[in-house]
Amino acid sequence: MTEHIVVVGGGTGGTVLANRLAEKLGPEIERGDARVTLVSDDPDHVYKPTFLYVPFGKKTVEDAKRPLADLVDRAVDIEIDRVTGIDTDGKRLSLRDGGSMAYDQLALALGAQLVPEELPGLAEGGHHFYGPDGADALRDEMAEFTEGHLVLSVIGTPHMCPAAPVEFVLMADAWFRERGLREDVEITYTYPIQRAHAIQNVADWASEAFEERNINVETFFNADEVDPEEGVLHSMEGTELDYDLLVGIPPHAGSDLVTEAGLGDDGWADVDKHTLESEHAEDVYVLGDLADVPTSKAGSVAHYEAGAVADRIASRTRGQTPTATYDGKTVCFIESGMDEATFVDFEYGTQPTVREPSKPVHWAKLGYNESYWLTARGLL
Amino acid sequence: MSETELDPDVTIDSRGATCPGPLMDLIGKVKEADPGTVIELQTSDSGSKGDVPEWLDEAGHDLLETVEHDDYWSMYVEIN
Ligand SMILES: Cc1cc2nc3c(=O)[nH]c(=O)nc-3n(C[C@H](O)[C@H](O)[C@H](O)COP(=O)(O)OP(=O)(O)OC[C@H]3O[C@@H](n4cnc5c(N)ncnc54)[C@H](O)[C@@H]3O)c2cc1C
């Protein structure tokens, strides 16, 4: 019997996992004892961190894409199709274009979806850099924007890469300064809770940096409506902010597939935070942004989780008891201007320390962005 | 363990989530709730006992009661 392992999603989590499985189960795949299929609805792999640089004209949306076929080990079968249903009792997936597919072990890495329509007026009045079209449109706006009030609002949590909104305003400050426009541009950053970031140490560091750079901060600000006609952002707490350019981090959602399959009732999948095994179904693993674990929705998380899941799936395939676990390891680089950066790393239950920003760390972030393609291929 | 007479319209189970998960779960539900709704927020994060009342103050809703259970708290909130 061939053990069929199906990985859904060709983003960071799914691609790293498929490549790790090809490596770990090489002999089994060769003998025909195991088969790995990667199902994704996009023939390209998209590296989203690139989008942060697009509004500033430093990268293009094209730079973020590579064909999956170039990144995934040839021992993995790639199926470009969209999963439309998951039957965990019958161990079968429904596919939009190709009927259905049976699995023995399933790993879901569908990522998070952007749902700007959840906030009235946001789609019409706001911009963002969280997807290709948004990043392109914001680049055009930023290029034309020479004076006025730029408001960046973190509209909800969880959202991908909790550092990115902080990075965006620090980069915008430096970018407008470089172009001699900073005096004519007011910048305001809003955050839903009582401090500038969920992680206390990052909040302390960011608040100091914002103060030094004359960036206004509004905390306890939960946007509940955008008025595009008047250019006003309203909050649940009763605050109003007039804006000329609104950058809204759009609300995020998990997947309807998760809810429909009974894997989690709010779209995010309930998993054991160490084994990443579903709490509701056998032989189902969930990794990356879709998994509801108490850490950031970050590519580094998806990457480390993929290592643990690959080990567990490989052990099960060989009839061994899996022992590998994920300990919450998260690493985030934080750009703090156009040519300096810092980084944080932490695990479940620990607080990161924010180091003094420096140029070498900025170059390390850019270097990582380039070498990412080796990471995705499982080489790093 | 203490008891309460309150009968919530909505219960949010945020046990196991760390800061700011429980507060954000509450804010998400408040967004959809009508005035008069009573929400029970279950949280095992002791930080919630500080940040939830602080936010309620800011947003103008009431904390009716906090009930301590063995390994979590139930915070009862009324929407204005
Ligand atoms: C602007 C920005 C900056 C970021 N910066 C950083 C950073 O500096 N560091 C960091 O660590 N992280 C960063 N992130 C976060 C990081 O990109 C994500 O956390 C990471 O991509 C999550 O990986 P994933 O595999 O869960 O999902 P994704 O990479 O989003 O992949 C999901 C995949 O699933 C596919 N898919 C979805 N639904 C279906 C379906 N029904 N059927 C088939 N296929 C499907 C999609 O096409 C996609 O290929 C950033 C994100 C953004 C938006």
XYZ file of C-alpha atoms and ligand atoms in Angstrom:
513
model
C 0.000 0.000 0.000
C 1.249 3.435 -0.885
C 0.827 6.035 1.851
C -0.612 9.133 0.155
C 0.379 12.402 1.826
C -1.454 15.460 0.555
C -0.275 18.988 1.305
C -2.718 21.791 0.453
C -1.368 25.309 -0.216
C 1.739 26.304 -2.168
C 2.795 29.204 0.063
C 5.574 29.218 2.634
C 4.242 26.445 4.895
C 3.107 24.059 2.147
C 6.169 24.455 -0.063
C 8.715 23.994 2.730
C 6.723 21.003 4.016
C 6.474 19.306 0.605
C 10.221 19.707 0.051
C 11.081 18.438 3.532
C 8.848 15.403 2.970
C 10.545 14.677 -0.362
C 13.887 14.723 1.430
C 12.871 12.705 4.497
C 10.815 10.145 2.643
C 13.114 9.909 -0.404
C 13.684 6.134 -0.129
C 10.003 5.401 0.603
C 8.911 7.521 -2.385
C 11.453 5.740 -4.591
C 10.164 2.312 -3.516
C 6.562 3.364 -4.100
C 5.676 3.079 -0.396
C 4.828 6.774 -0.136
C 3.568 9.498 -2.453
C 3.485 13.256 -1.784
C 1.059 15.546 -3.630
C 1.023 19.333 -3.291
C -2.327 20.887 -4.252
C -2.392 24.640 -4.749
C -4.749 26.973 -6.569
C -1.950 29.220 -7.830
C 0.801 27.935 -10.176
C 3.105 30.537 -8.580
C 4.545 30.686 -5.114
C 4.120 34.171 -3.655
C 6.597 35.525 -1.104
C 4.461 38.178 0.593
C 7.182 40.037 2.571
C 8.232 41.571 -0.778
C 4.993 43.606 -0.784
C 6.305 45.844 2.038
C 8.869 47.323 -0.367
C 6.493 47.841 -3.313
C 4.835 51.104 -2.095
C 8.296 52.681 -1.814
C 9.271 51.622 -5.355
C 12.016 49.308 -4.064
C 10.523 46.047 -5.380
C 7.788 45.046 -7.784
C 4.943 42.615 -7.356
C 6.607 40.421 -10.002
C 9.644 40.099 -7.690
C 7.408 38.295 -5.185
C 6.520 35.413 -7.529
C 8.219 32.232 -8.755
C 6.642 29.195 -10.443
C 5.942 26.460 -7.885
C 7.372 23.934 -10.311
C 10.809 25.597 -9.967
C 10.735 25.459 -6.177
C 9.304 22.050 -5.445
C 11.313 18.812 -5.490
C 10.577 16.653 -8.529
C 9.616 13.750 -6.250
C 6.475 15.724 -5.291
C 3.431 15.667 -7.598
C 2.060 19.179 -8.113
C -1.649 19.562 -8.749
C -2.886 23.061 -9.630
C -6.463 23.010 -8.415
C -8.593 24.506 -5.666
C -9.785 22.418 -2.740
C -13.516 23.031 -2.256
C -14.347 20.551 0.519
C -12.637 18.360 3.123
C -14.205 15.095 4.314
C -12.099 14.000 7.271
C -14.169 10.823 7.904
C -13.879 9.594 4.321
C -10.324 11.050 4.097
C -11.065 12.753 0.808
C -10.820 16.254 -0.674
C -13.190 17.732 -3.263
C -11.453 19.701 -5.996
C -12.876 22.484 -8.148
C -11.450 21.230 -11.429
C -10.680 17.598 -10.853
C -13.295 15.611 -8.902
C -11.830 14.373 -5.644
C -8.600 13.133 -4.088
C -8.094 10.549 -1.326
C -5.426 10.986 1.343
C -3.923 8.994 4.188
C -2.312 11.993 5.890
C -3.318 15.586 5.184
C -1.527 18.864 5.876
C -3.367 22.154 5.378
C -1.422 25.373 4.746
C -4.065 27.589 3.147
C -2.836 30.842 4.695
C -5.064 33.727 5.779
C -7.540 35.609 3.586
C -7.948 39.386 3.425
C -11.535 40.540 4.012
C -11.531 44.354 3.642
C -15.289 44.255 3.009
C -15.824 43.529 6.733
C -15.172 47.184 7.518
C -17.697 49.543 5.870
C -15.975 51.969 3.500
C -12.518 50.411 3.732
C -12.440 48.920 0.234
C -13.409 52.308 -1.270
C -11.484 54.601 1.070
C -8.405 52.661 2.122
C -5.200 51.279 0.677
C -2.999 48.397 1.805
C 0.184 46.554 0.936
C -0.938 43.065 1.985
C -1.641 41.747 -1.514
C -0.334 42.347 -5.048
C -3.074 44.689 -6.296
C -3.153 46.667 -3.068
C 0.619 47.112 -3.054
C 0.646 48.317 -6.683
C -2.164 50.810 -6.104
C -0.514 52.117 -2.926
C 2.783 52.649 -4.782
C 0.968 54.950 -7.227
C -0.726 56.840 -4.363
C 2.516 57.241 -2.423
C 4.331 58.568 -5.479
C 1.699 61.294 -5.862
C 1.413 62.048 -2.154
C 3.462 65.125 -1.344
C 1.512 66.667 1.536
C -1.266 65.818 3.966
C -2.131 63.265 6.643
C -1.125 59.642 6.169
C -2.940 57.360 8.602
C -1.929 53.734 9.051
C -4.579 51.809 10.947
C -4.188 48.250 12.203
C -7.806 47.299 11.837
C -7.906 43.963 13.518
C -5.862 41.175 14.920
C -4.760 38.590 14.120
C -3.067 39.825 10.976
C -0.067 38.588 9.000
C 3.339 39.758 10.147
C 2.575 41.881 13.205
C 5.772 43.861 12.579
C 4.827 45.056 9.078
C 2.579 48.019 10.090
C 5.314 49.367 12.406
C 7.863 48.889 9.629
C 5.647 50.655 7.118
C 5.339 53.892 9.114
C 9.041 53.969 10.039
C 9.954 53.415 6.378
C 7.446 56.059 5.248
C 8.970 58.562 7.697
C 12.477 57.931 6.318
C 11.248 57.899 2.699
C 9.471 61.254 2.968
C 12.512 62.710 4.780
C 14.839 61.535 2.004
C 12.625 63.280 -0.502
C 12.440 66.507 1.539
C 8.680 66.161 2.078
C 8.462 65.075 5.705
C 7.533 68.512 7.003
C 4.460 68.511 4.783
C 3.360 64.989 5.711
C 1.808 64.135 9.056
C 1.904 60.432 9.978
C -0.422 58.685 12.452
C -0.354 55.020 13.497
C -3.354 53.419 15.223
C -3.527 50.141 17.168
C -6.529 48.324 18.727
C -5.204 47.748 22.245
C -3.748 50.025 24.914
C -0.201 50.049 23.507
C 1.467 50.298 20.089
C 1.975 46.536 19.594
C 0.718 43.268 21.103
C 4.202 42.303 22.351
C 5.087 44.623 25.238
C 8.806 44.975 24.402
C 8.091 45.702 20.732
C 5.454 48.228 21.850
C 7.957 49.991 24.134
C 10.597 50.100 21.407
C 8.157 51.256 18.701
C 6.631 53.978 20.931
C 10.071 55.451 21.525
C 10.951 55.305 17.822
C 7.616 56.927 16.904
C 8.159 59.727 19.378
C 11.672 60.420 18.087
C 10.375 60.590 14.534
C 7.302 62.635 15.206
C 4.832 59.874 14.303
C 1.506 60.227 16.159
C 0.104 57.160 17.904
C -3.556 56.439 18.698
C -4.035 53.404 20.929
C -7.343 51.698 21.819
C -8.418 52.555 18.292
C -10.699 49.934 16.714
C -11.793 51.266 13.343
C -15.485 50.672 12.751
C -16.194 52.765 9.652
C -14.404 54.612 6.891
C -16.105 57.599 5.314
C -14.394 57.890 1.915
C -16.367 60.989 0.913
C -15.237 63.031 3.916
C -11.905 61.272 4.392
C -12.658 60.301 7.989
C -11.877 57.111 9.898
C -14.196 56.412 12.857
C -13.386 54.146 15.811
C -15.602 52.116 18.157
C -14.152 54.162 20.990
C -15.603 57.342 19.474
C -12.406 58.844 18.011
C -12.409 60.387 14.502
C -9.325 60.818 12.357
C -9.247 62.945 9.197
C -6.972 61.383 6.596
C -5.664 62.238 3.150
C -4.151 58.797 2.568
C -5.432 55.840 4.566
C -3.382 52.649 4.776
C -5.547 50.073 6.510
C -4.258 46.647 7.487
C -7.397 44.786 6.334
C -9.247 42.360 8.597
C -8.084 38.756 8.091
C -10.106 35.541 8.027
C -9.243 31.869 8.119
C -11.011 29.531 5.678
C -14.637 28.448 5.249
C -13.246 24.995 4.468
C -12.092 24.752 8.101
C -15.500 25.678 9.472
C -17.382 23.412 7.064
C -15.107 20.445 7.847
C -15.537 20.956 11.609
C -11.843 21.724 12.105
C -12.505 25.018 13.936
C -15.651 27.077 14.304
C -14.323 30.499 13.316
C -12.280 29.631 10.211
C -9.003 29.205 12.113
C -8.070 25.563 12.697
C -7.883 24.251 16.282
C -4.645 22.315 16.677
C -2.368 21.147 19.446
C 0.152 23.983 19.602
C 3.121 21.592 19.820
C 2.173 18.736 17.458
C 0.050 20.848 15.041
C -2.360 17.924 14.805
C -6.012 18.812 14.441
C -8.032 18.609 17.658
C -11.039 17.408 15.668
C -9.825 14.872 13.071
C -7.306 12.056 12.693
C -4.262 12.385 10.432
C -4.846 16.078 9.766
C -2.107 18.644 10.418
C -2.493 22.385 10.020
C 0.407 24.818 9.732
C 1.123 28.427 8.865
C -1.327 31.282 9.209
C -4.375 28.986 9.202
C -3.432 27.277 12.486
C -4.721 28.887 15.660
C -1.568 28.839 17.803
C -0.504 31.541 20.269
C 2.211 33.173 18.186
C 2.490 35.522 15.205
C 1.146 34.817 11.731
C 4.609 34.889 10.171
C 6.528 33.063 7.470
C 9.171 32.036 9.992
C 6.460 30.319 12.043
C 5.195 28.452 8.956
C 8.788 27.443 8.184
C 9.611 26.047 11.649
C 6.213 24.374 11.874
C 6.837 22.691 8.509
C 9.984 21.090 9.952
C 8.070 19.584 12.878
C 5.133 18.443 10.728
C 7.469 16.831 8.156
C 9.153 14.839 10.943
C 5.835 13.723 12.377
C 4.388 12.696 9.012
C 7.592 10.846 8.085
C 7.573 8.937 11.395
C 3.915 7.947 10.966
C 4.590 6.823 7.383
C 7.338 4.517 8.673
C 5.087 3.161 11.403
C 7.074 4.917 14.154
C 5.763 7.082 16.975
C 6.325 10.745 16.112
C 8.256 12.786 18.667
C 9.093 16.068 16.882
C 7.313 19.160 18.198
C 7.124 22.890 17.486
C 8.060 25.062 20.455
C 6.640 28.365 19.170
C 9.880 29.605 17.616
C 9.256 32.890 15.780
C 11.777 35.222 14.159
C 10.809 38.607 12.737
C 13.062 41.158 11.138
C 11.806 44.725 11.667
C 12.808 47.474 9.241
C 13.156 50.701 11.203
C 13.878 53.076 8.331
C 15.092 52.798 4.745
C 18.552 51.525 5.718
C 18.404 50.089 9.217
C 16.581 47.218 10.863
C 16.385 45.111 13.998
C 14.947 41.659 14.706
C 13.189 39.751 17.452
C 13.022 36.052 18.215
C 10.928 34.272 20.815
C 9.152 31.038 21.700
C 5.880 30.160 23.422
C 5.733 32.027 26.711
C 8.886 34.133 26.221
C 9.250 37.873 25.542
C 11.661 38.997 22.827
C 14.334 41.619 23.387
C 14.464 44.341 20.738
C 18.078 45.087 19.788
C 19.374 48.480 18.679
C 18.601 48.834 14.922
C 21.597 48.729 12.580
C 22.552 48.724 8.913
C 23.922 45.135 8.939
C 20.550 43.820 10.124
C 18.838 45.746 7.317
C 21.194 44.107 4.813
C 20.562 40.764 6.510
C 16.810 41.221 5.968
C 17.319 42.063 2.288
C 19.753 39.137 2.007
C 17.228 36.819 3.620
C 14.564 38.008 1.170
C 16.861 36.907 -1.685
C 17.912 33.616 -0.114
C 14.271 32.909 0.774
C 13.981 31.038 -2.495
C 16.525 28.536 -1.162
C 14.522 28.250 2.062
C 11.364 27.451 0.139
C 13.242 24.784 -1.798
C 14.257 23.215 1.494
C 17.929 24.025 1.024
C 18.228 26.424 3.965
C -15.332 28.907 42.859
C -18.015 31.555 42.897
C -21.391 31.632 41.220
C -23.276 34.356 39.431
C -26.897 35.093 38.678
C -25.991 36.567 35.298
C -27.257 34.844 32.179
C -25.108 35.916 29.211
C -26.512 36.244 25.678
C -23.123 35.350 24.198
C -20.195 33.389 25.626
C -16.691 33.767 24.234
C -14.237 31.019 25.109
C -10.768 32.583 24.927
C -9.199 30.212 27.427
C -5.641 29.334 26.402
C -5.182 32.512 24.342
C -2.523 34.955 25.456
C -2.664 38.753 25.388
C -4.201 40.457 23.462
C -6.256 37.472 22.192
C -9.085 37.599 24.767
C -9.501 41.380 24.500
C -9.500 41.211 20.683
C -12.044 38.363 20.763
C -14.251 40.552 22.956
C -13.834 43.611 20.704
C -14.782 41.473 17.683
C -18.028 40.356 19.365
C -18.861 43.847 20.693
C -18.691 45.108 17.094
C -21.612 42.849 16.155
C -23.625 43.186 19.401
C -26.738 45.314 20.029
C -27.026 47.561 23.108
C -28.131 45.601 26.173
C -26.341 42.400 25.141
C -24.532 40.640 27.985
C -21.317 38.906 26.954
C -19.358 36.432 29.055
C -15.653 36.439 28.223
C -13.807 33.394 29.499
C -10.079 34.015 29.807
C -7.150 32.269 31.453
C -4.824 35.230 30.827
C -4.505 37.257 34.035
C -3.621 40.342 31.950
C -7.265 40.460 30.801
C -8.297 41.585 34.297
C -6.471 44.848 33.595
C -6.787 45.462 29.860
C -10.475 44.482 29.483
C -11.817 47.018 32.054
C -9.465 49.658 30.642
C -10.886 49.150 27.137
C -14.502 49.030 28.384
C -13.915 52.386 30.029
C -12.520 53.815 26.822
C -15.338 52.429 24.653
C -18.137 53.156 27.133
C -19.394 49.664 28.049
C -19.858 48.159 31.519
C -18.102 45.380 33.353
C -20.876 43.783 35.429
C -18.898 41.147 37.284
C -15.726 39.043 37.213
C -16.106 35.497 38.479
C -13.054 33.419 39.349
C -13.076 29.726 38.422
C -10.359 27.132 39.101
C -8.217 27.970 36.099
C -9.935 30.857 34.349
C -12.004 33.992 34.863
C -15.451 34.842 33.482
C -15.838 38.543 32.799
C -19.439 39.682 32.253
C -19.793 42.713 30.023
C -22.896 44.728 29.113
C -22.969 46.640 25.831
C -24.233 50.224 25.937
C 3.237 42.636 3.627
C 3.628 41.399 4.353
C 4.887 41.320 4.939
C 5.279 40.178 5.601
N 6.522 40.137 6.155
C 6.931 39.037 6.813
C 8.252 38.974 7.355
O 9.063 39.906 7.233
N 8.599 37.862 8.032
C 7.743 36.804 8.191
O 8.119 35.816 8.824
N 6.491 36.836 7.660
C 6.069 37.914 6.982
N 4.797 37.947 6.437
C 3.840 36.852 6.716
C 4.021 35.641 5.817
O 3.998 36.027 4.469
C 2.920 34.623 6.092
O 2.833 34.395 7.482
C 3.196 33.293 5.384
O 3.120 33.476 4.000
C 2.237 32.199 5.842
O 2.454 31.031 5.108
P 1.268 30.031 4.800
O 1.905 28.857 4.116
O 0.457 29.797 5.993
O 0.307 30.807 3.784
P 0.587 31.486 2.375
O 2.037 31.717 2.161
O -0.337 32.626 2.302
O 0.125 30.389 1.318
C -1.195 29.920 1.194
C -1.287 29.106 -0.085
O -2.514 28.364 -0.107
C -3.093 28.468 -1.409
N -4.540 28.210 -1.209
C -5.401 28.938 -0.443
N -6.625 28.378 -0.472
C -6.543 27.262 -1.253
C -7.482 26.246 -1.641
N -8.741 26.255 -1.223
N -7.041 25.248 -2.451
C -5.757 25.223 -2.873
N -4.823 26.141 -2.529
C -5.219 27.148 -1.716
C -2.712 29.861 -1.861
O -2.776 30.016 -3.249
C -1.267 29.940 -1.354
O -0.383 29.334 -2.256
C 4.373 39.073 5.725
C 3.121 39.146 5.140
C 2.732 40.287 4.462
C 1.373 40.345 3.833
